[in-house]
GROMACS .gro file of N, CA and C in nm:
model
  513
    1MET      N    1   5.503  -1.950  -6.714
    1MET     CA    2   5.620  -2.002  -6.802
    1MET      C    3   5.736  -1.873  -6.762
    2THR      N    4   5.840  -1.894  -6.685
    2THR     CA    5   5.942  -1.770  -6.662
    2THR      C    6   6.071  -1.794  -6.748
    3VAL      N    7   6.110  -1.709  -6.820
    3VAL     CA    8   6.227  -1.680  -6.913
    3VAL      C    9   6.301  -1.610  -6.877
    4GLN      N   10   6.431  -1.580  -6.901
    4GLN     CA   11   6.510  -1.504  -6.914
    4GLN      C   12   6.580  -1.358  -6.970
    5LYS      N   13   6.542  -1.277  -6.891
    5LYS     CA   14   6.573  -1.152  -6.931
    5LYS      C   15   6.676  -1.117  -7.031
    6HIS      N   16   6.631  -1.045  -7.130
    6HIS     CA   17   6.773  -0.976  -7.217
    6HIS      C   18   6.796  -1.142  -7.298
    7SER      N   19   6.711  -1.219  -7.325
    7SER     CA   20   6.728  -1.318  -7.431
    7SER      C   21   6.599  -1.357  -7.520
    8ALA      N   22   6.627  -1.387  -7.633
    8ALA     CA   23   6.554  -1.366  -7.767
    8ALA      C   24   6.412  -1.433  -7.760
    9GLU      N   25   6.427  -1.503  -7.616
    9GLU     CA   26   6.290  -1.577  -7.600
    9GLU      C   27   6.188  -1.482  -7.512
   10TRP      N   28   6.312  -1.411  -7.428
   10TRP     CA   29   6.207  -1.281  -7.346
   10TRP      C   30   6.192  -1.208  -7.429
   11TYR      N   31   6.247  -1.141  -7.569
   11TYR     CA   32   6.213  -1.036  -7.651
   11TYR      C   33   6.079  -1.072  -7.692
   12ALA      N   34   6.053  -1.196  -7.717
   12ALA     CA   35   5.946  -1.290  -7.825
   12ALA      C   36   5.828  -1.259  -7.729
   13VAL      N   37   5.853  -1.302  -7.596
   13VAL     CA   38   5.714  -1.302  -7.493
   13VAL      C   39   5.673  -1.180  -7.491
   14VAL      N   40   5.769  -1.065  -7.489
   14VAL     CA   41   5.734  -0.885  -7.410
   14VAL      C   42   5.659  -0.866  -7.573
   15THR      N   43   5.724  -0.907  -7.697
   15THR     CA   44   5.647  -0.875  -7.777
   15THR      C   45   5.534  -0.923  -7.847
   16GLN      N   46   5.491  -1.038  -7.820
   16GLN     CA   47   5.371  -1.108  -7.792
   16GLN      C   48   5.255  -1.039  -7.696
   17TRP      N   49   5.293  -1.031  -7.545
   17TRP     CA   50   5.215  -0.956  -7.484
   17TRP      C   51   5.155  -0.854  -7.517
   18LEU      N   52   5.250  -0.769  -7.560
   18LEU     CA   53   5.252  -0.624  -7.630
   18LEU      C   54   5.133  -0.603  -7.696
   19PHE      N   55   5.150  -0.667  -7.829
   19PHE     CA   56   5.075  -0.670  -7.938
   19PHE      C   57   4.935  -0.740  -7.899
   20LYS      N   58   4.911  -0.829  -7.789
   20LYS     CA   59   4.793  -0.875  -7.751
   20LYS      C   60   4.718  -0.766  -7.682
   21LEU      N   61   4.783  -0.674  -7.607
   21LEU     CA   62   4.709  -0.572  -7.582
   21LEU      C   63   4.672  -0.491  -7.638
   22ILE      N   64   4.761  -0.420  -7.764
   22ILE     CA   65   4.709  -0.357  -7.842
   22ILE      C   66   4.605  -0.392  -7.895
   23ASP      N   67   4.610  -0.532  -7.983
   23ASP     CA   68   4.491  -0.573  -8.022
   23ASP      C   69   4.376  -0.563  -7.925
   24MET      N   70   4.354  -0.591  -7.785
   24MET     CA   71   4.259  -0.537  -7.710
   24MET      C   72   4.186  -0.436  -7.730
   25LEU      N   73   4.300  -0.349  -7.724
   25LEU     CA   74   4.264  -0.202  -7.726
   25LEU      C   75   4.174  -0.157  -7.881
   26GLU      N   76   4.254  -0.188  -7.939
   26GLU     CA   77   4.156  -0.212  -8.094
   26GLU      C   78   4.044  -0.261  -8.070
   27THR      N   79   4.030  -0.378  -8.054
   27THR     CA   80   3.887  -0.418  -8.060
   27THR      C   81   3.779  -0.382  -7.977
   28TYR      N   82   3.840  -0.297  -7.859
   28TYR     CA   83   3.750  -0.263  -7.761
   28TYR      C   84   3.734  -0.089  -7.805
   29ARG      N   85   3.855  -0.057  -7.929
   29ARG     CA   86   3.788   0.110  -7.969
   29ARG      C   87   3.694   0.080  -8.095
   30ALA      N   88   3.682  -0.037  -8.163
   30ALA     CA   89   3.627  -0.072  -8.257
   30ALA      C   90   3.451  -0.096  -8.226
   31SER      N   91   3.427  -0.170  -8.081
   31SER     CA   92   3.297  -0.147  -8.105
   31SER      C   93   3.222  -0.044  -8.007
   32LEU      N   94   3.273   0.072  -7.998
   32LEU     CA   95   3.247   0.180  -7.971
   32LEU      C   96   3.186   0.266  -8.071
   33ALA      N   97   3.078   0.305  -8.057
   33ALA     CA   98   3.020   0.407  -8.139
   33ALA      C   99   3.060   0.550  -8.187
   34GLY      N  100   3.134   0.572  -8.289
   34GLY     CA  101   3.234   0.703  -8.289
   34GLY      C  102   3.368   0.657  -8.236
   35ASN      N  103   3.434   0.795  -8.235
   35ASN     CA  104   3.595   0.722  -8.204
   35ASN      C  105   3.590   0.817  -8.043
   36SER      N  106   3.682   0.750  -7.947
   36SER     CA  107   3.666   0.797  -7.815
   36SER      C  108   3.823   0.844  -7.844
   37GLU      N  109   3.841   1.012  -7.790
   37GLU     CA  110   3.940   1.088  -7.729
   37GLU      C  111   4.017   0.958  -7.618
   38PHE      N  112   3.943   0.952  -7.537
   38PHE     CA  113   4.014   0.848  -7.408
   38PHE      C  114   4.132   0.758  -7.476
   39LEU      N  115   4.038   0.666  -7.581
   39LEU     CA  116   4.090   0.536  -7.613
   39LEU      C  117   4.219   0.585  -7.695
   40THR      N  118   4.179   0.692  -7.792
   40THR     CA  119   4.318   0.751  -7.890
   40THR      C  120   4.396   0.769  -7.819
   41SER      N  121   4.416   0.832  -7.698
   41SER     CA  122   4.526   0.863  -7.595
   41SER      C  123   4.566   0.772  -7.548
   42THR      N  124   4.458   0.670  -7.509
   42THR     CA  125   4.548   0.527  -7.417
   42THR      C  126   4.650   0.450  -7.548
   43LEU      N  127   4.611   0.476  -7.652
   43LEU     CA  128   4.712   0.359  -7.744
   43LEU      C  129   4.805   0.461  -7.764
   44GLU      N  130   4.785   0.569  -7.795
   44GLU     CA  131   4.920   0.685  -7.775
   44GLU      C  132   5.038   0.627  -7.665
   45ASN      N  133   5.004   0.600  -7.584
   45ASN     CA  134   5.066   0.551  -7.426
   45ASN      C  135   5.046   0.461  -7.368
   46VAL      N  136   5.037   0.361  -7.478
   46VAL     CA  137   5.042   0.209  -7.466
   46VAL      C  138   5.140   0.152  -7.390
   47TRP      N  139   5.205   0.212  -7.445
   47TRP     CA  140   5.388   0.181  -7.426
   47TRP      C  141   5.455   0.197  -7.303
   48GLN      N  142   5.381   0.278  -7.206
   48GLN     CA  143   5.361   0.248  -7.057
   48GLN      C  144   5.328   0.104  -7.010
   49VAL      N  145   5.279   0.069  -7.010
   49VAL     CA  146   5.210  -0.072  -6.962
   49VAL      C  147   5.299  -0.151  -6.935
   50PRO      N  148   5.406  -0.241  -7.072
   50PRO     CA  149   5.491  -0.366  -7.012
   50PRO      C  150   5.585  -0.299  -6.912
   51PRO      N  151   5.650  -0.183  -6.877
   51PRO     CA  152   5.688  -0.155  -6.796
   51PRO      C  153   5.690  -0.120  -6.661
   52LEU      N  154   5.509  -0.136  -6.616
   52LEU     CA  155   5.448  -0.099  -6.548
   52LEU      C  156   5.416   0.076  -6.523
   53ASP      N  157   5.462   0.130  -6.608
   53ASP     CA  158   5.451   0.304  -6.589
   53ASP      C  159   5.552   0.336  -6.502
   54SER      N  160   5.688   0.212  -6.487
   54SER     CA  161   5.770   0.306  -6.381
   54SER      C  162   5.926   0.275  -6.463
   55ASP      N  163   6.004   0.364  -6.417
   55ASP     CA  164   6.158   0.350  -6.502
   55ASP      C  165   6.220   0.226  -6.470
   56VAL      N  166   6.352   0.194  -6.476
   56VAL     CA  167   6.418   0.098  -6.466
   56VAL      C  168   6.434   0.056  -6.345
   57ASP      N  169   6.466   0.160  -6.246
   57ASP     CA  170   6.475   0.077  -6.135
   57ASP      C  171   6.332   0.079  -6.046
   58GLY      N  172   6.249   0.180  -6.097
   58GLY     CA  173   6.091   0.181  -6.029
   58GLY      C  174   6.096   0.310  -5.929
   59THR      N  175   6.200   0.371  -5.943
   59THR     CA  176   6.184   0.483  -5.881
   59THR      C  177   6.091   0.567  -5.928
   60ALA      N  178   6.105   0.635  -6.065
   60ALA     CA  179   6.013   0.721  -6.112
   60ALA      C  180   5.947   0.644  -6.203
   61ARG      N  181   5.835   0.768  -6.240
   61ARG     CA  182   5.720   0.702  -6.386
   61ARG      C  183   5.788   0.689  -6.493
   62ALA      N  184   5.761   0.613  -6.589
   62ALA     CA  185   5.816   0.560  -6.733
   62ALA      C  186   5.823   0.689  -6.791
   63ASP      N  187   5.734   0.778  -6.802
   63ASP     CA  188   5.712   0.897  -6.905
   63ASP      C  189   5.819   1.035  -6.823
   64ASP      N  190   5.871   0.989  -6.706
   64ASP     CA  191   5.954   1.131  -6.638
   64ASP      C  192   6.103   1.141  -6.727
   65GLY      N  193   6.134   1.240  -6.736
   65GLY     CA  194   6.277   1.260  -6.794
   65GLY      C  195   6.313   1.193  -6.866
   66LEU      N  196   6.452   1.123  -6.931
   66LEU     CA  197   6.520   1.091  -6.988
   66LEU      C  198   6.475   0.913  -7.044
   67TRP      N  199   6.409   0.867  -6.956
   67TRP     CA  200   6.357   0.739  -6.988
   67TRP      C  201   6.228   0.733  -7.039
   68GLY      N  202   6.149   0.851  -7.013
   68GLY     CA  203   6.046   0.819  -7.116
   68GLY      C  204   6.064   0.850  -7.244
   69GLU      N  205   6.208   0.914  -7.299
   69GLU     CA  206   6.212   0.918  -7.446
   69GLU      C  207   6.268   0.817  -7.454
   70VAL      N  208   6.381   0.734  -7.431
   70VAL     CA  209   6.448   0.621  -7.418
   70VAL      C  210   6.346   0.499  -7.435
   71PHE      N  211   6.215   0.501  -7.343
   71PHE     CA  212   6.129   0.399  -7.361
   71PHE      C  213   6.009   0.399  -7.478
   72LEU      N  214   5.983   0.511  -7.525
   72LEU     CA  215   5.901   0.543  -7.628
   72LEU      C  216   5.974   0.530  -7.735
   73THR      N  217   6.088   0.540  -7.766
   73THR     CA  218   6.170   0.570  -7.891
   73THR      C  219   6.187   0.347  -7.908
   74GLY      N  220   6.213   0.292  -7.781
   74GLY     CA  221   6.220   0.194  -7.804
   74GLY      C  222   6.121   0.078  -7.808
   75PHE      N  223   5.983   0.152  -7.754
   75PHE     CA  224   5.868   0.102  -7.815
   75PHE      C  225   5.825   0.097  -7.966
   76GLU      N  226   5.859   0.269  -7.987
   76GLU     CA  227   5.861   0.275  -8.157
   76GLU      C  228   5.923   0.149  -8.222
   77THR      N  229   6.047   0.169  -8.188
   77THR     CA  230   6.137   0.055  -8.282
   77THR      C  231   6.043  -0.086  -8.268
   78LEU      N  232   6.039  -0.118  -8.176
   78LEU     CA  233   5.946  -0.248  -8.184
   78LEU      C  234   5.795  -0.270  -8.230
   79THR      N  235   5.744  -0.170  -8.230
   79THR     CA  236   5.615  -0.179  -8.277
   79THR      C  237   5.645  -0.133  -8.465
   80LEU      N  238   5.746  -0.103  -8.494
   80LEU     CA  239   5.709   0.004  -8.639
   80LEU      C  240   5.820  -0.146  -8.714
   81THR      N  241   5.840  -0.277  -8.640
   81THR     CA  242   5.901  -0.364  -8.743
   81THR      C  243   5.754  -0.446  -8.786
   82GLY      N  244   5.633  -0.411  -8.733
   82GLY     CA  245   5.546  -0.491  -8.794
   82GLY      C  246   5.539  -0.633  -8.792
   83LYS      N  247   5.620  -0.671  -8.717
   83LYS     CA  248   5.670  -0.833  -8.736
   83LYS      C  249   5.649  -0.916  -8.570
   84LYS      N  250   5.519  -0.979  -8.605
   84LYS     CA  251   5.473  -1.024  -8.424
   84LYS      C  252   5.591  -1.121  -8.401
   85GLN      N  253   5.641  -1.210  -8.479
   85GLN     CA  254   5.748  -1.261  -8.496
   85GLN      C  255   5.901  -1.268  -8.493
   86PHE      N  256   5.906  -1.165  -8.480
   86PHE     CA  257   6.013  -1.060  -8.529
   86PHE      C  258   6.113  -1.130  -8.420
   87TRP      N  259   6.140  -1.138  -8.280
   87TRP     CA  260   6.222  -1.215  -8.212
   87TRP      C  261   6.245  -1.353  -8.219
   88SER      N  262   6.177  -1.434  -8.269
   88SER     CA  263   6.199  -1.570  -8.293
   88SER      C  264   6.324  -1.610  -8.390
   89ASP      N  265   6.354  -1.514  -8.463
   89ASP     CA  266   6.517  -1.486  -8.552
   89ASP      C  267   6.602  -1.439  -8.514
   90VAL      N  268   6.596  -1.384  -8.372
   90VAL     CA  269   6.706  -1.332  -8.304
   90VAL      C  270   6.784  -1.412  -8.236
   91ASP      N  271   6.926  -1.446  -8.246
   91ASP     CA  272   6.956  -1.537  -8.126
   91ASP      C  273   7.021  -1.463  -8.009
   92ASP      N  274   7.087  -1.514  -7.892
   92ASP     CA  275   7.134  -1.436  -7.821
   92ASP      C  276   7.273  -1.341  -7.858
   93GLU      N  277   7.344  -1.397  -7.949
   93GLU     CA  278   7.465  -1.289  -7.981
   93GLU      C  279   7.451  -1.213  -8.039
   94GLU      N  280   7.308  -1.205  -8.146
   94GLU     CA  281   7.280  -1.060  -8.184
   94GLU      C  282   7.243  -0.955  -8.128
   95GLN      N  283   7.224  -1.004  -7.977
   95GLN     CA  284   7.145  -0.873  -7.870
   95GLN      C  285   7.233  -0.774  -7.890
   96THR      N  286   7.374  -0.791  -7.900
   96THR     CA  287   7.450  -0.692  -7.934
   96THR      C  288   7.430  -0.566  -8.021
   97GLU      N  289   7.366  -0.585  -8.131
   97GLU     CA  290   7.352  -0.528  -8.230
   97GLU      C  291   7.205  -0.465  -8.207
   98LEU      N  292   7.124  -0.476  -8.125
   98LEU     CA  293   6.996  -0.414  -8.080
   98LEU      C  294   7.018  -0.291  -8.088
   99PRO      N  295   6.925  -0.185  -8.089
   99PRO     CA  296   6.949  -0.056  -8.079
   99PRO      C  297   6.908  -0.017  -7.931
  100ASN      N  298   7.018   0.042  -7.805
  100ASN     CA  299   6.976   0.060  -7.716
  100ASN      C  300   6.874   0.095  -7.642
  101ASP      N  301   6.779   0.165  -7.688
  101ASP     CA  302   6.673   0.234  -7.639
  101ASP      C  303   6.550   0.107  -7.666
  102LEU      N  304   6.562   0.023  -7.754
  102LEU     CA  305   6.508  -0.057  -7.746
  102LEU      C  306   6.516  -0.196  -7.688
  103PHE      N  307   6.661  -0.227  -7.656
  103PHE     CA  308   6.723  -0.339  -7.542
  103PHE      C  309   6.663  -0.277  -7.409
  104MET      N  310   6.698  -0.136  -7.372
  104MET     CA  311   6.670  -0.073  -7.254
  104MET      C  312   6.490  -0.093  -7.218
  105TYR      N  313   6.438  -0.076  -7.309
  105TYR     CA  314   6.264  -0.096  -7.286
  105TYR      C  315   6.217  -0.257  -7.263
  106LEU      N  316   6.261  -0.310  -7.385
  106LEU     CA  317   6.229  -0.458  -7.369
  106LEU      C  318   6.319  -0.513  -7.204
  107GLY      N  319   6.401  -0.444  -7.172
  107GLY     CA  320   6.450  -0.512  -7.032
  107GLY      C  321   6.417  -0.459  -6.918
  108ALA      N  322   6.301  -0.340  -6.922
  108ALA     CA  323   6.248  -0.293  -6.842
  108ALA      C  324   6.079  -0.353  -6.787
  109CYS      N  325   6.042  -0.422  -6.930
  109CYS     CA  326   5.923  -0.444  -6.909
  109CYS      C  327   5.888  -0.568  -6.798
  110LYS      N  328   5.804  -0.563  -6.759
  110LYS     CA  329   5.761  -0.644  -6.644
  110LYS      C  330   5.623  -0.726  -6.665
  111VAL      N  331   5.635  -0.808  -6.742
  111VAL     CA  332   5.505  -0.910  -6.788
  111VAL      C  333   5.490  -1.074  -6.782
  112GLN      N  334   5.616  -1.105  -6.679
  112GLN     CA  335   5.616  -1.253  -6.657
  112GLN      C  336   5.496  -1.250  -6.536
  113ARG      N  337   5.400  -1.353  -6.554
  113ARG     CA  338   5.317  -1.369  -6.462
  113ARG      C  339   5.224  -1.255  -6.429
  114GLN      N  340   5.162  -1.198  -6.562
  114GLN     CA  341   5.114  -1.072  -6.549
  114GLN      C  342   4.998  -1.104  -6.657
  115ARG      N  343   4.884  -1.080  -6.653
  115ARG     CA  344   4.780  -1.083  -6.749
  115ARG      C  345   4.765  -0.955  -6.815
  116SER      N  346   4.759  -0.920  -6.924
  116SER     CA  347   4.722  -0.777  -6.959
  116SER      C  348   4.548  -0.783  -6.961
  117PHE      N  349   4.493  -0.660  -6.941
  117PHE     CA  350   4.329  -0.660  -6.935
  117PHE      C  351   4.315  -0.531  -6.987
  118VAL      N  352   4.175  -0.512  -7.030
  118VAL     CA  353   4.105  -0.353  -7.058
  118VAL      C  354   3.999  -0.377  -6.990
  119ASP      N  355   3.963  -0.250  -6.919
  119ASP     CA  356   3.852  -0.258  -6.825
  119ASP      C  357   3.747  -0.217  -6.934
  120SER      N  358   3.607  -0.202  -6.846
  120SER     CA  359   3.506  -0.181  -6.924
  120SER      C  360   3.521  -0.019  -6.940
  121THR      N  361   3.582   0.026  -6.917
  121THR     CA  362   3.595   0.172  -6.952
  121THR      C  363   3.704   0.172  -7.078
  122GLY      N  364   3.786   0.071  -7.085
  122GLY     CA  365   3.890   0.065  -7.203
  122GLY      C  366   4.003   0.117  -7.146
  123ARG      N  367   4.067   0.153  -6.996
  123ARG     CA  368   4.155   0.136  -6.938
  123ARG      C  369   4.235   0.043  -6.947
  124PRO      N  370   4.365   0.031  -7.011
  124PRO     CA  371   4.477  -0.097  -6.988
  124PRO      C  372   4.522  -0.070  -6.889
  125GLY      N  373   4.557  -0.235  -6.830
  125GLY     CA  374   4.620  -0.242  -6.686
  125GLY      C  375   4.683  -0.407  -6.703
  126THR      N  376   4.734  -0.433  -6.547
  126THR     CA  377   4.788  -0.562  -6.550
  126THR      C  378   4.745  -0.650  -6.415
  127THR      N  379   4.757  -0.745  -6.410
  127THR     CA  380   4.704  -0.822  -6.318
  127THR      C  381   4.761  -0.976  -6.329
  128LEU      N  382   4.730  -1.087  -6.189
  128LEU     CA  383   4.801  -1.167  -6.216
  128LEU      C  384   4.737  -1.248  -6.304
  129GLN      N  385   4.822  -1.368  -6.344
  129GLN     CA  386   4.776  -1.480  -6.467
  129GLN      C  387   4.636  -1.511  -6.375
  130ASP      N  388   4.592  -1.567  -6.270
  130ASP     CA  389   4.519  -1.655  -6.211
  130ASP      C  390   4.384  -1.570  -6.184
  131VAL      N  391   4.335  -1.427  -6.223
  131VAL     CA  392   4.236  -1.377  -6.281
  131VAL      C  393   4.144  -1.410  -6.343
  132GLN      N  394   4.023  -1.439  -6.349
  132GLN     CA  395   3.938  -1.490  -6.440
  132GLN      C  396   3.791  -1.404  -6.444
  133VAL      N  397   3.743  -1.416  -6.550
  133VAL     CA  398   3.593  -1.398  -6.558
  133VAL      C  399   3.497  -1.385  -6.433
  134GLY      N  400   3.454  -1.297  -6.383
  134GLY     CA  401   3.317  -1.300  -6.288
  134GLY      C  402   3.409  -1.250  -6.122
  135ASP      N  403   3.579  -1.257  -6.139
  135ASP     CA  404   3.607  -1.198  -6.042
  135ASP      C  405   3.551  -1.030  -5.993
  136GLN      N  406   3.566  -0.976  -5.850
  136GLN     CA  407   3.536  -0.842  -5.842
  136GLN      C  408   3.675  -0.795  -5.812
  137VAL      N  409   3.684  -0.646  -5.856
  137VAL     CA  410   3.728  -0.577  -5.807
  137VAL      C  411   3.773  -0.493  -5.706
  138VAL      N  412   3.792  -0.460  -5.606
  138VAL     CA  413   3.765  -0.374  -5.497
  138VAL      C  414   3.873  -0.270  -5.475
  139ILE      N  415   3.861  -0.183  -5.392
  139ILE     CA  416   3.931  -0.077  -5.343
  139ILE      C  417   3.942  -0.085  -5.153
  140PHE      N  418   4.052  -0.129  -5.096
  140PHE     CA  419   4.014  -0.138  -4.942
  140PHE      C  420   4.085  -0.021  -4.904
  141PRO      N  421   4.024   0.084  -4.781
  141PRO     CA  422   4.063   0.178  -4.730
  141PRO      C  423   4.157   0.136  -4.692
  142GLY      N  424   4.247   0.288  -4.750
  142GLY     CA  425   4.377   0.277  -4.708
  142GLY      C  426   4.474   0.207  -4.828
  143ALA      N  427   4.444   0.157  -4.910
  143ALA     CA  428   4.520   0.081  -4.988
  143ALA      C  429   4.525   0.186  -5.113
  144HIS      N  430   4.679   0.147  -5.182
  144HIS     CA  431   4.670   0.251  -5.289
  144HIS      C  432   4.676   0.136  -5.416
  145VAL      N  433   4.609   0.068  -5.401
  145VAL     CA  434   4.590  -0.023  -5.559
  145VAL      C  435   4.481  -0.082  -5.580
  146PRO      N  436   4.416  -0.106  -5.632
  146PRO     CA  437   4.312  -0.181  -5.658
  146PRO      C  438   4.295  -0.363  -5.638
  147PHE      N  439   4.248  -0.447  -5.570
  147PHE     CA  440   4.296  -0.587  -5.554
  147PHE      C  441   4.134  -0.634  -5.644
  148VAL      N  442   4.181  -0.762  -5.667
  148VAL     CA  443   4.069  -0.847  -5.728
  148VAL      C  444   4.047  -0.943  -5.627
  149ILE      N  445   3.898  -1.021  -5.592
  149ILE     CA  446   3.893  -1.088  -5.516
  149ILE      C  447   3.807  -1.204  -5.554
  150ARG      N  448   3.800  -1.342  -5.510
  150ARG     CA  449   3.669  -1.413  -5.592
  150ARG      C  450   3.574  -1.465  -5.444
  151LEU      N  451   3.490  -1.524  -5.485
  151LEU     CA  452   3.371  -1.563  -5.406
  151LEU      C  453   3.378  -1.671  -5.429
  152VAL      N  454   3.412  -1.762  -5.321
  152VAL     CA  455   3.419  -1.890  -5.345
  152VAL      C  456   3.313  -1.946  -5.240
  153THR      N  457   3.245  -2.059  -5.234
  153THR     CA  458   3.169  -2.131  -5.146
  153THR      C  459   3.252  -2.248  -5.053
  154GLN      N  460   3.250  -2.244  -4.942
  154GLN     CA  461   3.318  -2.345  -4.875
  154GLN      C  462   3.230  -2.459  -4.824
  155LYS      N  463   3.285  -2.546  -4.787
  155LYS     CA  464   3.209  -2.663  -4.762
  155LYS      C  465   3.101  -2.602  -4.635
  156GLY      N  466   2.965  -2.673  -4.661
  156GLY     CA  467   2.890  -2.633  -4.610
  156GLY      C  468   2.786  -2.519  -4.597
  157GLY      N  469   2.851  -2.465  -4.770
  157GLY     CA  470   2.757  -2.403  -4.840
  157GLY      C  471   2.795  -2.222  -4.813
  158ASP      N  472   2.864  -2.195  -4.706
  158ASP     CA  473   2.917  -2.073  -4.675
  158ASP      C  474   3.006  -1.970  -4.793
  159PHE      N  475   2.987  -1.887  -4.827
  159PHE     CA  476   3.062  -1.810  -4.920
  159PHE      C  477   3.166  -1.712  -4.858
  160VAL      N  478   3.280  -1.701  -4.915
  160VAL     CA  479   3.361  -1.622  -4.858
  160VAL      C  480   3.417  -1.579  -4.997
  161HIS      N  481   3.496  -1.471  -4.950
  161HIS     CA  482   3.601  -1.414  -5.060
  161HIS      C  483   3.729  -1.431  -5.089
  162HIS      N  484   3.843  -1.489  -5.136
  162HIS     CA  485   3.961  -1.507  -5.163
  162HIS      C  486   4.015  -1.408  -5.212
  163MET      N  487   4.162  -1.362  -5.183
  163MET     CA  488   4.241  -1.257  -5.242
  163MET      C  489   4.257  -1.316  -5.368
  164VAL      N  490   4.287  -1.243  -5.502
  164VAL     CA  491   4.337  -1.304  -5.604
  164VAL      C  492   4.471  -1.261  -5.617
  165GLY      N  493   4.490  -1.118  -5.568
  165GLY     CA  494   4.590  -1.021  -5.629
  165GLY      C  495   4.528  -0.882  -5.658
  166GLN      N  496   4.662  -0.779  -5.646
  166GLN     CA  497   4.611  -0.644  -5.676
  166GLN      C  498   4.624  -0.627  -5.898
  167LEU      N  499   4.561  -0.529  -5.899
  167LEU     CA  500   4.537  -0.475  -6.018
  167LEU      C  501   4.642  -0.348  -6.049
  168THR      N  502   4.702  -0.291  -6.162
  168THR     CA  503   4.785  -0.204  -6.168
  168THR      C  504   4.742  -0.162  -6.314
  169PHE      N  505   4.670  -0.043  -6.274
  169PHE     CA  506   4.642   0.069  -6.419
  169PHE      C  507   4.762   0.135  -6.425
  170THR      N  508   4.807   0.137  -6.568
  170THR     CA  509   4.968   0.226  -6.597
  170THR      C  510   4.906   0.371  -6.679
  171VAL      N  511   4.785   0.373  -6.782
  171VAL     CA  512   4.809   0.486  -6.856
  171VAL      C  513   4.645   0.572  -6.806
   0.00000   0.00000   0.00000
């Protein structure tokens, strides 16, 4: 489903996506024996995941300079509401009353057609919605990102790998 950015529906999509990721990280942390400093740090920096760790125009990292402060404040405003359905009550006209940092953070998020995940070490990331359990992660020589491939059977019983898409680890 594709929704228009800066609409009440967009804010609801981003909020739901973000809280689902936080829930996955909390579940992973709860499954560990003892407290993990890495996971605590990851949860503190989870605000970087929805904008895919980049600033508004994608030329710098999300935590660099002014954008880092704006995005972090926007994320904190979003999560401090404590209401996962908060945006369902906001109509498009009320958007002008949103705090600017929240407006900028939500506008920078790139969650459409993206599935959040937590890998076996607790790192959050994003990938395409088509990724399934059993797919394999590979790094091709010279590539800057890991990719997901899927083993499939062709007619005649031959096995081939299909490219599913790339992964993005952001924290």
